[in-house]
PDB file of C-alpha atoms in Angstrom:
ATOM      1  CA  UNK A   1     -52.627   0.664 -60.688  1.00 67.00           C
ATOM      2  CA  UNK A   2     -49.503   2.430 -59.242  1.00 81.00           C
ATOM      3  CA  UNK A   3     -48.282   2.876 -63.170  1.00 90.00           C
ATOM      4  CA  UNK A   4     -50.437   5.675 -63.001  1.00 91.00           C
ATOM      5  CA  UNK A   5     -48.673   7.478 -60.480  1.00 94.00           C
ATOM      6  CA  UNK A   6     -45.935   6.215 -62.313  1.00 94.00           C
ATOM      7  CA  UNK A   7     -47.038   8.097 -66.062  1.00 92.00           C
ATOM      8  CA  UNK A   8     -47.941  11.021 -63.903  1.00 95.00           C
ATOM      9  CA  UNK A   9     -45.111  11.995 -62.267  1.00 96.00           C
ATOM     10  CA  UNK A  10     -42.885  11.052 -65.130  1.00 93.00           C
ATOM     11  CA  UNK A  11     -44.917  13.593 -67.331  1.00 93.00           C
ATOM     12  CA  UNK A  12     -44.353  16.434 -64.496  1.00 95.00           C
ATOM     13  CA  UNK A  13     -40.612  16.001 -63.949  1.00 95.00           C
ATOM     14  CA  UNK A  14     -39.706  15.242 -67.315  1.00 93.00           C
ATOM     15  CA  UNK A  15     -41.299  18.371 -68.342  1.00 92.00           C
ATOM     16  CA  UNK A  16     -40.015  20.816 -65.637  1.00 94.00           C
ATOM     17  CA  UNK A  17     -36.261  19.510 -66.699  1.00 93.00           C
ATOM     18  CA  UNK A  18     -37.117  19.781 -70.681  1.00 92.00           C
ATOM     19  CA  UNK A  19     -38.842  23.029 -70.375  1.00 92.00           C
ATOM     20  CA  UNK A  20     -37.916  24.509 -66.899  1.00 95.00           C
ATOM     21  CA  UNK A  21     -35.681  26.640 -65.923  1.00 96.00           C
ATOM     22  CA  UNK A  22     -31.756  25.229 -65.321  1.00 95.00           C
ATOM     23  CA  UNK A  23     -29.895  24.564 -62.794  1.00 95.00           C
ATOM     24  CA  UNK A  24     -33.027  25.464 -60.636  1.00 95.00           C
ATOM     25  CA  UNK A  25     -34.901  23.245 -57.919  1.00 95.00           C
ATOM     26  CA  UNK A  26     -37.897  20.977 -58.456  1.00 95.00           C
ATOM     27  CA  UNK A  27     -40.418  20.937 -55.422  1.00 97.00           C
ATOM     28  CA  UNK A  28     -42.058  17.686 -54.818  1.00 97.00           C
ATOM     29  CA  UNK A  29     -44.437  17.479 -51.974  1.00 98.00           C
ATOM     30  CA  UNK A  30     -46.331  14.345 -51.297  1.00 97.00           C
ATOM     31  CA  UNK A  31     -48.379  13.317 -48.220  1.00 98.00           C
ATOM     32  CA  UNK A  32     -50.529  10.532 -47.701  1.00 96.00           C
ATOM     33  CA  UNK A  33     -54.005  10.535 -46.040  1.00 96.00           C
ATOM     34  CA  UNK A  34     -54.696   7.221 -44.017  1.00 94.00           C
ATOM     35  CA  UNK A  35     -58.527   7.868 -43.583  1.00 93.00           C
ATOM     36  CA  UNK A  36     -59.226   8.967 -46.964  1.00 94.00           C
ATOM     37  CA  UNK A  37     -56.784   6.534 -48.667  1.00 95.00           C
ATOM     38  CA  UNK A  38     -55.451   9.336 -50.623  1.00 96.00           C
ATOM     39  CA  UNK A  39     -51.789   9.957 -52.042  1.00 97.00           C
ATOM     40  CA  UNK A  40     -51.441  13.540 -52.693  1.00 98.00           C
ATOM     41  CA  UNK A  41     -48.655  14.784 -54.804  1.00 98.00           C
ATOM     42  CA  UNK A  42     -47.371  18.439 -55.417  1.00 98.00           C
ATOM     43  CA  UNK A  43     -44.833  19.542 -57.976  1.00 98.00           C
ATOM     44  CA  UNK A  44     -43.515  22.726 -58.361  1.00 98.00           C
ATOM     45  CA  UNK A  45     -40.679  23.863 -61.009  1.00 97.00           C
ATOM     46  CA  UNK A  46     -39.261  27.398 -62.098  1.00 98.00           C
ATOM     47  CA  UNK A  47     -39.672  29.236 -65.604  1.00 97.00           C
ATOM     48  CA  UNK A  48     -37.153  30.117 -67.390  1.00 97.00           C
ATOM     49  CA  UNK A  49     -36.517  33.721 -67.205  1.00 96.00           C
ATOM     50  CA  UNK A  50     -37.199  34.672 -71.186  1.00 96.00           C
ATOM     51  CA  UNK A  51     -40.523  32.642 -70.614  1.00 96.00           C
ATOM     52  CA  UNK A  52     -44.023  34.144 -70.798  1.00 96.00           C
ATOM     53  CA  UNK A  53     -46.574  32.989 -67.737  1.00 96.00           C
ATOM     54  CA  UNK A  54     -49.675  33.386 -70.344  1.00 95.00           C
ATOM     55  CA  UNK A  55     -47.759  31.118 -72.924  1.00 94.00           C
ATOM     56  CA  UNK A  56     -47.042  28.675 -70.615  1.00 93.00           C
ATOM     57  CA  UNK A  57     -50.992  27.956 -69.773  1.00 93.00           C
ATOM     58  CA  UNK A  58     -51.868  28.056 -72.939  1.00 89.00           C
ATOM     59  CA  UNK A  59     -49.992  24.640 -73.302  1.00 87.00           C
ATOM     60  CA  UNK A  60     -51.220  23.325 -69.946  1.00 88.00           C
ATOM     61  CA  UNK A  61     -54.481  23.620 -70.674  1.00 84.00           C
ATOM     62  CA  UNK A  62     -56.353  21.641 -73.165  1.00 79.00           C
ATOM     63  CA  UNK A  63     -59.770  22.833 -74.758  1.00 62.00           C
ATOM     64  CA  UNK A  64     -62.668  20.320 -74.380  1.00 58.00           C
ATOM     65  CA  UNK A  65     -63.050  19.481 -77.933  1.00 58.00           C
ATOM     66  CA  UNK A  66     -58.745  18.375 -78.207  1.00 58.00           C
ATOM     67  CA  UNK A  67     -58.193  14.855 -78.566  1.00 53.00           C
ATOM     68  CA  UNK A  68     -56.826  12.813 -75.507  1.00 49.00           C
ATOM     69  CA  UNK A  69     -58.216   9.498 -76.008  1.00 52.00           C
ATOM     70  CA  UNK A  70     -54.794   8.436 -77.925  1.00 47.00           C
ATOM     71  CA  UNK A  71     -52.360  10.302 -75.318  1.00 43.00           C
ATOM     72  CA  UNK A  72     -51.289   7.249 -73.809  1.00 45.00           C
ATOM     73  CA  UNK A  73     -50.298   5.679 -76.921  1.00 41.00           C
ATOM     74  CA  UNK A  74     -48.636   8.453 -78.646  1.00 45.00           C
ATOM     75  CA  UNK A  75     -44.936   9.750 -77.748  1.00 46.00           C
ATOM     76  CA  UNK A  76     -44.446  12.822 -79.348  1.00 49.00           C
ATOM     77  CA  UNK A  77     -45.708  16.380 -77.223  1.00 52.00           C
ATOM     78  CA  UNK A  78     -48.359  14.442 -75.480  1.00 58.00           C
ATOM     79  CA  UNK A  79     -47.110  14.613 -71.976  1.00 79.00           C
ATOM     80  CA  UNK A  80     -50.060  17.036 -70.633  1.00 85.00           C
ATOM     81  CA  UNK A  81     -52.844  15.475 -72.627  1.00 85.00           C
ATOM     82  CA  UNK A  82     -51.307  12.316 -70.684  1.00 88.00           C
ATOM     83  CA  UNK A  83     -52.191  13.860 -67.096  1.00 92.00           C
ATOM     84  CA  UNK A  84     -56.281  14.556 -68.285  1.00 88.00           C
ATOM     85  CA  UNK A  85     -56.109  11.335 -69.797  1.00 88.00           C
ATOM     86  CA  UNK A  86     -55.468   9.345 -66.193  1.00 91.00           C
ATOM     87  CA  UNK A  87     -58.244  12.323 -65.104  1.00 91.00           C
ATOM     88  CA  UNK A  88     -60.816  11.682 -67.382  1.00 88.00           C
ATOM     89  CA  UNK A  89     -60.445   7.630 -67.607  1.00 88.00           C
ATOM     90  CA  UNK A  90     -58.752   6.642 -64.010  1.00 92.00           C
ATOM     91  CA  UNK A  91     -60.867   6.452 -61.643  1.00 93.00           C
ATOM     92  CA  UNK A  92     -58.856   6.935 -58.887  1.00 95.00           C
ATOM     93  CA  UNK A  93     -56.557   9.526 -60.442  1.00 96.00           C
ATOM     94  CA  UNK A  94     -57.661  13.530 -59.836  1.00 97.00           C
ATOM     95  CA  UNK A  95     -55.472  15.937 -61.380  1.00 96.00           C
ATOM     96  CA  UNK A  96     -56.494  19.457 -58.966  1.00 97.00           C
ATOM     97  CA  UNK A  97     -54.280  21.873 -60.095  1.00 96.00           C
ATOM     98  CA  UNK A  98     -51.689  22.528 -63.518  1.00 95.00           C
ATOM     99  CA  UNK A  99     -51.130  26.370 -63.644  1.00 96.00           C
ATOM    100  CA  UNK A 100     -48.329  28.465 -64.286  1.00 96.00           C
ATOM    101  CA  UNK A 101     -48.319  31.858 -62.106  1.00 97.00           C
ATOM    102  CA  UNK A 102     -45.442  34.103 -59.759  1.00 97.00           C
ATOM    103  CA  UNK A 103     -42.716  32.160 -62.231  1.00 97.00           C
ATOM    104  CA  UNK A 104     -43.475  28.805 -61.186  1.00 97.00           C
ATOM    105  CA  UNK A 105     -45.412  25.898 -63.051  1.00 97.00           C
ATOM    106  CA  UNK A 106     -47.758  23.866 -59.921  1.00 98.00           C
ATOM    107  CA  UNK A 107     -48.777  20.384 -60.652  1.00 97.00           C
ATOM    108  CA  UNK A 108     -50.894  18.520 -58.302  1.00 98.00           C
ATOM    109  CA  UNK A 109     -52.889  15.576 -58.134  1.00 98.00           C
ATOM    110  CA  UNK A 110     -53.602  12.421 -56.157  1.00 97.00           C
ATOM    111  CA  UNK A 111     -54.719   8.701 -56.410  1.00 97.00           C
ATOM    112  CA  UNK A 112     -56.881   7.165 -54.396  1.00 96.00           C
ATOM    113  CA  UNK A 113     -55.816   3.698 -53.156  1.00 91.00           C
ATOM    114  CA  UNK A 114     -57.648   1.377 -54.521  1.00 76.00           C
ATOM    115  CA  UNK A 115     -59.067  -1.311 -51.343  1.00 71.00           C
ATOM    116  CA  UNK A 116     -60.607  -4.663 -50.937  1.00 63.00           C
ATOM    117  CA  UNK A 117     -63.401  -3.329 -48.477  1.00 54.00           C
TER     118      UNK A 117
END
């Protein structure tokens, strides 16, 4: 359903204004494909400056064995275990790309619209 878009981009934005950098931009680029039936989204925020690239994929990245199955339930610091979550269990939701590098964080993913064909 479109709540997962929803979660999703909640989880990005919300994170890029609690732990980006202030009074900076937030990038959103989102295209749909008509063929395909794909919504694409790109987000891209700024570091702050005192921030460390290295530290900030360390907690974008979750190891295989780390617990996601109660992400959608739980509030508290679960915002990226959120985004695998829709991966692993939505099947229409892809999440391509969560990386921090050149002092920017880059979130994409996309959701495939789901047809009566």
């Amino acid at each position: 359903s479109f709540l997962c878009i929803y979660d999703a981009l909640f989880v990005v934005i919300y994170n890029a204004a609690k732990h980006g950098k202030e009074n900076s931009c937030l990038f959103s680029n989102i295209t749909y494909n008509l063929e395909s039936q794909i919504i694409n989204f790109e987000i891209i925020s700024d570091i702050k400056d005192t921030d460390i690239e290295s530290d900030i994929n360390s907690r974008l990245q979750i190891s295989s064995d780390e617990d996601i199955e109660t992400a959608q339930l739980i509030e508290n610091n679960s915002g990226v275990k959120k985004l695998y979550n829709l991966d692993r269990y939505d099947d229409y939701f892809t999440l391509n790309k969560i990386e921090c590098y050149k002092r920017k964080v880059y979130v994409s993913f996309n959701y495939r619209i789901k047809t009566n064909v």
